[in-house]
Structure formats: C-alpha cells, structure tokens
Short mmCIF file of C-alpha atoms and ligand atoms in Angstrom, two decimals:
data_model
loop_
_atom_site.label_atom_id
_atom_site.label_comp_id
_atom_site.label_asym_id
_atom_site.label_seq_id
_atom_site.Cartn_x
_atom_site.Cartn_y
_atom_site.Cartn_z
CA MET I 3 45.29 57.78 3.77
CA ALA I 4 49.13 57.75 4.22
CA LEU I 5 50.57 58.23 7.53
CA ASN I 6 52.63 60.33 6.26
CA TRP I 7 52.74 62.89 3.66
CA VAL I 8 54.78 66.30 1.95
CA GLU I 9 52.46 68.94 1.47
CA ILE I 10 53.69 71.54 -1.19
CA ASP I 11 52.67 75.29 -0.98
CA LEU I 12 52.55 76.38 -4.52
CA ALA I 13 51.00 79.80 -3.44
CA ALA I 14 54.81 79.74 -1.66
CA LEU I 15 56.53 79.33 -5.02
CA ARG I 16 54.93 81.23 -6.70
CA HIS I 17 55.73 84.07 -4.13
CA ASN I 18 59.45 83.10 -4.12
CA PHE I 19 59.73 83.39 -7.72
CA SER I 20 58.34 86.93 -7.67
CA GLN I 21 60.77 87.93 -4.93
CA VAL I 22 63.12 86.72 -7.94
CA ARG I 23 61.43 88.80 -10.85
CA GLN I 24 61.66 91.62 -8.32
CA ARG I 25 65.24 91.83 -7.92
CA VAL I 26 66.42 90.51 -11.61
CA GLY I 27 63.61 93.26 -13.37
CA SER I 28 61.10 92.43 -16.54
CA GLN I 29 64.64 92.46 -19.12
CA VAL I 30 66.24 89.60 -17.26
CA ALA I 31 65.02 85.95 -17.62
CA ILE I 32 64.48 83.81 -15.13
CA LEU I 33 65.73 80.10 -15.31
CA ALA I 34 64.35 77.73 -12.91
CA VAL I 35 66.58 75.29 -11.30
CA VAL I 36 63.66 72.27 -11.36
CA LYS I 37 66.78 69.28 -11.17
CA SER I 38 66.43 66.66 -8.57
CA ASP I 39 62.87 66.68 -8.65
CA ALA I 40 62.62 70.20 -7.88
CA TYR I 41 64.83 69.75 -5.21
CA GLY I 42 62.15 67.23 -3.85
CA HIS I 43 59.21 69.25 -4.22
CA GLY I 44 58.01 67.63 -7.53
CA MET I 45 59.45 68.50 -11.12
CA LEU I 46 56.46 68.31 -12.64
CA PRO I 47 53.98 70.36 -10.71
CA VAL I 48 56.60 72.88 -10.26
CA ALA I 49 57.62 73.18 -13.75
CA ARG I 50 53.78 74.04 -14.51
CA GLU I 51 53.13 76.47 -11.68
CA LEU I 52 56.17 78.42 -12.75
CA ALA I 53 56.01 78.19 -15.90
CA GLU I 54 52.68 80.00 -15.53
CA ALA I 55 54.00 82.26 -13.54
CA GLY I 56 56.35 83.56 -15.92
CA ALA I 57 59.41 81.57 -15.60
CA GLU I 58 61.43 81.81 -19.20
CA PHE I 59 63.75 78.62 -19.23
CA PHE I 60 63.99 75.70 -17.06
CA GLY I 61 67.30 74.03 -15.66
CA VAL I 62 67.69 70.38 -15.14
CA SER I 63 70.81 68.23 -14.48
CA LYS I 64 70.55 65.27 -17.34
CA CYS I 65 68.87 64.90 -20.55
CA TRP I 66 65.94 62.34 -19.22
CA GLU I 67 64.52 64.83 -16.64
CA ALA I 68 64.11 67.12 -19.89
CA LEU I 69 62.43 64.80 -21.90
CA LYS I 70 59.94 64.48 -19.06
CA LEU I 71 59.25 68.27 -19.02
CA ARG I 72 59.17 68.03 -22.31
CA SER I 73 56.74 65.17 -22.44
CA ALA I 74 54.42 66.81 -19.47
CA GLY I 75 54.06 69.44 -22.68
CA ILE I 76 56.55 72.40 -20.67
CA GLN I 77 57.48 74.30 -24.09
CA GLN I 78 60.19 76.72 -22.41
CA PRO I 79 63.83 76.19 -23.53
CA ILE I 80 65.74 73.53 -21.25
CA LEU I 81 69.17 73.71 -20.29
CA VAL I 82 70.92 70.70 -19.13
CA LEU I 83 73.19 71.49 -16.45
CA ALA I 84 75.34 67.98 -16.41
CA GLY I 85 75.81 68.27 -20.41
CA MET I 86 74.82 65.35 -22.64
CA GLU I 87 75.66 61.84 -22.92
CA VAL I 88 77.08 60.68 -26.40
CA GLU I 89 73.32 58.78 -26.73
CA ASP I 90 71.69 61.94 -25.83
CA ALA I 91 72.91 64.21 -29.51
CA LEU I 92 69.38 62.97 -30.82
CA ALA I 93 67.06 63.60 -28.61
CA VAL I 94 68.59 67.19 -27.73
CA VAL I 95 68.22 67.85 -31.37
CA ALA I 96 64.80 66.51 -31.63
CA HIS I 97 63.71 68.45 -28.62
CA ASP I 98 65.58 71.00 -28.53
CA LEU I 99 67.22 70.77 -25.39
CA ARG I 100 70.38 73.17 -24.99
CA PRO I 101 73.22 71.15 -23.55
CA ALA I 102 75.80 72.35 -21.43
CA VAL I 103 78.76 71.41 -23.43
CA TYR I 104 82.69 71.37 -22.54
CA ARG I 105 83.30 68.48 -24.47
CA LEU I 106 84.37 69.07 -28.17
CA ASP I 107 83.29 65.24 -28.76
CA HIS I 108 79.87 66.57 -28.09
CA CYS I 109 80.02 69.22 -30.28
CA ARG I 110 80.62 67.05 -32.90
CA LEU I 111 77.71 64.74 -32.43
CA LEU I 112 75.52 67.64 -31.88
CA GLU I 113 76.76 68.76 -35.50
CA ARG I 114 75.99 65.74 -36.94
CA ALA I 115 73.03 65.02 -35.68
CA ALA I 116 71.68 68.35 -36.25
CA GLN I 117 72.98 68.31 -39.70
CA HIS I 118 71.16 65.31 -40.23
CA ALA I 119 67.71 67.00 -38.86
CA GLY I 120 68.83 70.12 -40.80
CA LYS I 121 68.19 71.86 -37.67
CA GLN I 122 70.33 74.20 -35.46
CA ALA I 123 71.93 72.67 -32.28
CA ARG I 124 71.76 75.38 -29.21
CA ILE I 125 74.26 74.93 -26.68
CA HIS I 126 75.50 76.80 -23.45
CA LEU I 127 79.34 76.63 -22.92
CA LYS I 128 80.19 76.15 -19.48
CA LEU I 129 82.97 77.89 -18.48
CA ASP I 130 84.72 76.89 -15.57
CA THR I 131 86.03 80.07 -13.78
CA GLY I 132 86.88 78.67 -10.25
CA MET I 133 84.34 76.39 -9.47
CA GLY I 134 86.83 73.04 -10.34
CA ARG I 135 84.08 71.49 -11.36
CA LEU I 136 82.84 70.86 -14.93
CA GLY I 137 83.44 73.26 -17.86
CA ILE I 138 86.09 74.41 -20.03
CA PRO I 139 88.86 75.74 -18.35
CA LEU I 140 89.98 79.17 -19.60
CA PRO I 141 93.15 78.48 -21.25
CA ASP I 142 91.49 76.11 -23.34
CA LEU I 143 88.95 78.55 -24.15
CA GLY I 144 90.66 79.65 -27.44
CA PRO I 145 91.41 76.65 -29.21
CA PHE I 146 88.08 75.18 -28.05
CA LEU I 147 86.47 78.03 -30.03
CA ASP I 148 88.47 77.63 -33.12
CA GLN I 149 87.60 73.73 -33.72
CA LEU I 150 83.72 75.38 -32.73
CA ALA I 151 83.84 77.74 -35.67
CA GLY I 152 83.76 74.77 -38.14
CA LEU I 153 80.68 73.58 -37.37
CA LYS I 154 78.24 75.12 -38.79
CA HIS I 155 74.84 73.56 -37.15
CA VAL I 156 75.81 74.50 -33.49
CA GLN I 157 75.23 77.88 -32.54
CA VAL I 158 76.12 79.02 -29.18
CA GLU I 159 72.95 80.36 -27.35
CA GLY I 160 74.47 80.95 -24.04
CA VAL I 161 77.59 80.99 -21.85
CA PHE I 162 77.85 80.43 -18.48
CA SER I 163 79.90 79.85 -15.55
CA HIS I 164 78.99 78.86 -11.42
CA LEU I 165 79.86 80.74 -8.25
CA ALA I 166 81.49 78.78 -6.04
CA THR I 167 80.31 80.97 -2.70
CA SER I 168 78.18 83.33 -4.31
CA ASP I 169 76.24 82.85 -0.35
CA GLU I 170 79.17 83.61 1.67
CA SER I 171 79.19 87.11 3.09
CA ASP I 172 82.64 87.81 1.37
CA LYS I 173 82.21 88.39 -1.90
CA ALA I 174 85.97 88.82 -2.90
CA PHE I 175 86.06 85.12 -4.86
CA SER I 176 83.10 85.63 -6.73
CA GLN I 177 84.49 89.19 -8.18
CA GLU I 178 87.40 87.07 -8.69
CA GLN I 179 85.20 84.31 -11.35
CA LEU I 180 83.14 87.38 -12.48
CA ALA I 181 86.16 89.13 -13.59
CA ARG I 182 87.75 85.51 -15.30
CA PHE I 183 83.85 85.49 -16.55
CA ARG I 184 84.15 89.08 -18.21
CA SER I 185 87.30 88.01 -19.89
CA ALA I 186 86.03 84.58 -21.28
CA LEU I 187 82.81 86.54 -22.48
CA GLN I 188 85.32 88.93 -24.16
CA MET I 189 87.22 86.44 -26.17
CA LEU I 190 83.60 85.33 -28.00
CA HIS I 191 83.26 88.93 -28.38
CA ASP I 192 86.61 89.34 -30.04
CA ARG I 193 86.12 86.17 -32.68
CA SER I 194 82.23 87.46 -33.19
CA ILE I 195 80.60 84.50 -31.51
CA SER I 196 77.40 86.41 -30.48
CA PHE I 197 75.05 84.64 -27.86
CA THR I 198 71.73 85.87 -26.53
CA TYR I 199 72.31 84.81 -22.84
CA ALA I 200 75.99 85.12 -20.09
CA HIS I 201 74.90 83.79 -17.18
CA ILE I 202 76.35 82.90 -13.91
CA ALA I 203 74.17 83.90 -10.82
CA ASN I 204 72.39 81.24 -8.46
CA SER I 205 70.61 82.29 -5.87
CA GLY I 206 72.83 83.69 -3.59
CA ALA I 207 74.00 85.93 -6.61
CA VAL I 208 70.49 86.70 -7.59
CA MET I 209 69.91 88.33 -3.71
CA ASP I 210 73.43 89.61 -3.14
CA ILE I 211 75.19 90.42 -6.18
CA PRO I 212 73.59 92.56 -8.71
CA GLU I 213 76.18 92.35 -11.36
CA ALA I 214 76.14 89.15 -12.09
CA HIS I 215 72.38 88.78 -13.43
CA TYR I 216 73.77 89.59 -16.76
CA GLN I 217 70.67 88.18 -19.38
CA LEU I 218 69.97 85.47 -17.24
CA VAL I 219 69.59 84.08 -13.63
CA ARG I 220 69.15 80.71 -12.48
CA PRO I 221 67.76 80.67 -8.78
CA GLY I 222 67.32 77.25 -7.16
CA ILE I 223 66.92 77.05 -3.57
CA MET I 224 65.16 80.51 -3.20
CA LEU I 225 62.18 79.08 -5.41
CA TYR I 226 61.80 76.61 -3.00
CA GLY I 227 62.06 79.30 0.19
CA SER I 228 65.46 78.57 1.76
CA LEU I 229 68.45 81.28 1.69
CA PRO I 230 71.14 78.99 0.15
CA SER I 231 72.98 80.20 3.90
CA LYS I 232 73.03 82.05 6.72
CA ASP I 233 75.05 84.92 5.64
CA ILE I 234 73.35 86.47 2.46
CA LEU I 235 73.82 90.24 2.79
CA SER I 236 70.44 91.31 1.32
CA PRO I 237 68.05 88.36 2.21
CA ALA I 238 64.51 87.88 -0.17
CA PRO I 239 61.31 87.40 2.39
CA LEU I 240 60.59 83.90 1.33
CA ARG I 241 58.06 81.64 2.05
CA PRO I 242 58.93 78.05 2.77
CA VAL I 243 57.30 75.16 0.32
CA MET I 244 57.63 71.90 1.69
CA ALA I 245 55.99 70.73 4.74
CA LEU I 246 56.71 66.85 6.66
CA LYS I 247 53.58 66.30 8.12
CA THR I 248 52.34 62.58 9.84
CA LYS I 249 50.30 61.61 12.65
CA ILE I 250 50.16 59.80 16.20
CA LEU I 251 50.02 56.31 16.05
CA GLN I 252 49.94 55.58 19.68
CA VAL I 253 50.49 57.52 23.38
CA LYS I 254 51.18 56.03 26.30
CA TRP I 255 52.94 56.64 30.00
CA VAL I 256 55.65 55.05 30.61
CA PRO I 257 57.64 55.14 34.61
CA ALA I 258 60.79 56.39 35.37
CA GLY I 259 63.85 54.47 34.41
CA HIS I 260 61.60 53.06 30.82
CA SER I 261 63.99 52.98 27.93
CA ILE I 262 62.70 54.32 24.42
CA GLY I 263 63.46 52.35 21.20
CA TYR I 264 66.82 50.90 19.84
CA GLY I 265 69.87 51.28 21.50
CA ARG I 266 67.87 52.32 24.26
CA ALA I 267 69.38 55.50 23.54
CA PHE I 268 67.12 57.40 25.96
CA VAL I 269 65.75 56.65 29.59
CA CYS I 270 62.79 58.44 31.10
CA SER I 271 64.05 60.47 34.35
CA ARG I 272 60.72 60.52 35.04
CA PRO I 273 57.37 59.30 34.58
CA THR I 274 57.07 60.15 30.49
CA ARG I 275 54.13 60.41 28.02
CA ILE I 276 54.98 59.06 24.90
CA ALA I 277 53.47 59.54 21.90
CA THR I 278 54.58 57.17 18.58
CA ILE I 279 54.59 58.96 15.58
CA ALA I 280 54.74 57.55 11.83
CA VAL I 281 57.62 58.70 10.49
CA GLY I 282 61.52 57.71 9.85
CA TYR I 283 64.72 57.93 8.37
CA ASP I 284 63.28 55.97 5.28
CA ASP I 285 61.08 59.20 4.75
CA GLY I 286 63.79 61.46 4.51
CA TYR I 287 63.94 62.35 8.12
CA PRO I 288 67.57 62.39 9.39
CA ARG I 289 68.72 59.80 11.99
CA VAL I 290 71.55 61.87 13.25
CA LEU I 291 68.75 64.06 14.49
CA SER I 292 67.85 61.07 17.09
CA ASN I 293 67.38 62.50 20.55
CA ARG I 294 67.87 66.17 19.34
CA GLY I 295 65.14 66.68 16.74
CA GLU I 296 61.64 68.35 17.75
CA ALA I 297 58.08 68.14 16.24
CA LEU I 298 55.09 70.45 16.37
CA VAL I 299 51.99 68.73 18.20
CA HIS I 300 49.43 71.26 18.94
CA GLY I 301 51.78 73.88 18.24
CA VAL I 302 53.65 72.74 20.69
CA ARG I 303 57.50 71.93 20.30
CA VAL I 304 58.47 68.42 21.64
CA PRO I 305 61.66 66.56 21.73
CA ILE I 306 62.53 63.73 19.88
CA VAL I 307 63.35 61.04 22.31
CA GLY I 308 65.07 58.07 21.35
CA ARG I 309 66.41 56.61 18.06
CA VAL I 310 64.57 57.90 15.13
CA SER I 311 64.10 54.83 13.38
CA MET I 312 63.53 53.41 9.61
CA ASN I 313 59.49 54.39 10.13
CA LEU I 314 58.69 55.33 13.54
CA VAL I 315 59.90 58.42 15.94
CA THR I 316 59.01 58.71 19.42
CA LEU I 317 58.44 62.40 20.87
CA ASP I 318 57.82 63.32 24.80
CA VAL I 319 54.42 64.79 24.90
CA THR I 320 54.11 65.30 28.86
CA HIS I 321 53.48 68.94 28.20
CA VAL I 322 51.25 68.27 25.54
CA PRO I 323 48.11 66.72 27.45
CA GLN I 324 45.71 66.88 24.55
CA ALA I 325 47.94 64.69 22.12
CA SER I 326 46.32 61.64 21.07
CA PRO I 327 46.00 58.92 18.68
CA ASP I 328 45.68 59.98 14.80
CA ASP I 329 46.54 64.08 15.72
CA GLU I 330 48.64 65.91 13.39
CA VAL I 331 52.36 65.98 13.67
CA VAL I 332 54.76 68.73 11.70
CA LEU I 333 58.23 67.25 11.98
CA LEU I 334 59.05 70.04 8.96
CA GLY I 335 56.46 73.30 8.55
CA THR I 336 54.31 75.34 10.61
CA GLN I 337 51.70 74.43 12.94
CA GLY I 338 49.45 77.30 14.91
CA THR I 339 52.53 79.90 15.05
CA GLU I 340 55.45 77.69 15.69
CA ARG I 341 57.56 76.79 12.39
CA ILE I 342 60.73 74.39 12.52
CA SER I 343 62.31 75.23 9.02
CA ALA I 344 64.89 73.21 7.14
CA GLU I 345 67.53 75.35 8.41
CA GLU I 346 66.99 73.94 11.44
CA ILE I 347 67.18 70.39 10.51
CA ALA I 348 69.94 70.88 8.92
CA GLN I 349 72.04 72.65 11.14
CA LYS I 350 71.39 70.15 13.61
CA ALA I 351 72.13 67.61 10.86
CA HIS I 352 75.25 69.25 9.75
CA THR I 353 74.17 69.61 6.20
CA ILE I 354 72.39 72.20 4.32
CA SER I 355 69.09 72.77 3.51
CA TYR I 356 68.82 71.19 -0.09
CA GLU I 357 70.12 67.72 1.26
CA ILE I 358 67.33 68.13 3.42
CA TYR I 359 64.62 68.95 0.78
CA CYS I 360 66.01 66.57 -1.29
CA ALA I 361 65.69 63.39 0.93
CA ILE I 362 62.01 64.49 2.24
CA GLY I 363 60.92 65.23 -1.18
CA LYS I 364 61.43 61.15 -1.75
CA ASN I 365 58.43 60.56 0.25
CA PRO I 366 55.93 58.98 -2.20
CA GLN I 367 52.62 60.55 -1.19
CA ARG I 368 52.59 64.66 -1.94
CA ILE I 369 50.07 66.94 -1.83
CA PHE I 370 49.84 70.14 -3.94
CA LEU I 371 48.22 72.99 -2.46
CA ASN I 372 47.17 76.55 -3.79
CA SER I 373 47.97 75.81 -7.12
CA SER I 374 47.11 78.89 -9.58
CA ARG I 375 46.15 76.75 -12.39
CA ARG I 376 42.71 75.22 -13.21
CA LEU I 377 42.43 71.57 -12.89
CA ALA I 378 42.20 69.88 -16.29
C1 LIG F 163 74.90 75.45 -12.44
C2 LIG F 163 73.95 75.78 -11.57
N1 LIG F 163 73.20 76.77 -11.61
C3 LIG F 163 72.21 76.85 -10.51
C4 LIG F 163 72.24 76.16 -9.71
C5 LIG F 163 71.00 76.90 -8.22
O1 LIG F 163 71.73 76.94 -7.22
P1 LIG F 163 71.00 77.53 -5.89
O2 LIG F 163 69.90 76.58 -5.84
O3 LIG F 163 71.70 77.92 -4.86
O4 LIG F 163 70.16 78.71 -6.25
C6 LIG F 163 72.47 75.24 -9.37
C7 LIG F 163 72.11 74.26 -7.96
O5 LIG F 163 73.46 73.29 -7.86
C8 LIG F 163 73.66 74.57 -10.39
O6 LIG F 163 74.04 73.35 -10.52
#
C-alpha cells in the first residue's frame, strides 16, 4: 500500500460538468480541457467519465496527448490547443484531430496530408485578440484567409481566441477582446467562410460572460472544482475533485528547545508532540509551505512545523492526543468537517490552484472513486 496517494472523486467531476451544462444550456457544446493530464487529475479516466457525462469535445495542448486519448477509445473531436508540429500532419489527418492553426506552413502541410489521404483536414483558427501569446494577429487575418482560400482540403471547423482576464471582476478588457473577436468573425463571414464553432470562453467566461459562450465553451479549472480566481462575480457551486492523503509514520514527544528538520527552522517553545508524515515536495506539496502549511488529523487542523523536505513533513499534534502511527492525514481535501482547499494552499504558496493540482497530480498513486462507468 502506498504511503501517500491522490484521490480523484469522479462524482464531483460529474457534478462540476453538470454545473457547466447548467450555465451554457444544451445548445452549446462543451469542450472539456483535459490537457496536462487533466490538470493533474488523470487524463484518461477524466476524459472517459466526461465523455459518458456528455462532453462533446476534448481539448489538449499537444498532439501526443490527443493520440493517447484516441488510443484509449475517445471518439469525440479533440482540439489541440497549442497546435501541431511539422511532423504531426499525417497523424492529425489520420486521427481527425483538430489542430489550432496560426501558421500558414501548417495549413499547407495539412493540405498535402489530407489530399494524400483523400480527406478533409479540419482546423480551428486561433486568433490573438489580446492575450498576446499564440494566435494570428488580427491585422494579418485578411492575408491569412486569402492564402487559406486556395487550400481545398483544409476546412475551417472553428475560429477561436483566448481571454486574458475573464476571471477578474472588471470585465472591460474581456469586452475589448470580444469586440475584436466579433470583428474577426465578421471578416470570415464577409468572405463566405462558414464554420461550425466560434469559441472564446474559458471557466471565467462560462460563469461570468454569457455573451461569450457562442457555439462552444472550453472550461478547464471549474471541471476540477476550483474557480479560476476569487474575483468571479457569479460563481458556480463546485465540488473539489482531488485530495492528497498520507499516513503518520511516527509520533513522539520532544522537549522544549528541540529543533525540527533541516536548517532547524522550527524550535519547540514547549514540550511538543511531533507526527512525521510520508509526504514531501517530491509529491508536489510546495516546500514554501514550510512552517506555514496545515494538515488534517482526526478532523483537526494542525500546523506543519519545520521545513517540508523531499519525502517527509512534520506536524505539531500536541492538541490531537489520539494521533497515532498509521493514521490518515489529509494535506488537500476534507476530513470530518474540515477542509483544506487548493486555493488555500495556492494562496500560501503565492501561486494559483492550477499549479497546485498539476504538481500534486504527478503523484503516481492515484485512486479513482465513484465512477459512473461499469468496470470492464
Ligand atoms: C486555450 C485555452 N482554452 C481554455 C482553457 C481553460 O481555462 P480554464 O482552466 O481557466 O477554464 C485553457 C487553459 O489554460 C486554454 O489554454
């Protein structure tokens, strides 16, 4: 049995998906963003569960992730958000992947591969409406579309962009991006380029900007039970999906003046009962939470004392007399009526919940709970 593990509650995942559905209705397709191993939650079990729950599309960052989904039997369309590499063209066409496209050389490669295969390559044009990262700059869109018009085996299935500040309470920049997006869509319309999906909504926009839903939305973080930020105006009631648990290896009394761990970063001011638990920064738990984080033992919050080391953390359990070796400890998640959220950890670690999930989710010991799917 593992000394620490990550639990993934698939019932919570389904609940969160249903919250997205409730927000966008049945006429808008949901593209579940499952890149980066579903933000650390396990891409294949998450995608299978969401496919069953009705996700119409999946989104990954790279082609190899899409191929992994295809090999696992996922038949829904898959958008490759970071686009393709030159060597991916044949696989994109063979497996009907939808690459984000922002380079003409990629379009030409897809044209050749699709012609060769006797198929159409379906693409989603990625526009830069203000994020400033990937995407066709809007002044270049006209010439880009002129070139694209000559490629008969490349079909524009979608046109999309990404919002930089949809999770902020001030939506002014999102509205600017939306205005630019609308003008770009009009350019396609003026050229009689028809496509099925315009899309721009991430979780922030799913919740706060209904006019950004168009024909498809791309939620990520809200599926995993977190708001993109605390500034969301109209938050959905979400349930956390991931928990990080471990066990007490040893409990002992140490006298006042005794120091704990590397660097002697904590010195006991009184006789203290120390529980050493089997988790560390190698498990994605941030080292910056040394002397700052908390854990749950017998449903009670206890402080981390001393430094978080690679595989061990030390807790002050003086006020939890029943704490004993082999007891379960929760670093992220719920125990009794107490809960430690990814947001709480992220705030203390000066980061965002996304990064906490991705880091903790690298733990190889994952347990999937409450699947609605019958085991084969
Ligand atoms: C292009 C794109 N769309 C949608 C998402 C999902 O964003 P969120 O997790 O904030 O919902 C991401 C995530 O990074 C993304 O890169």
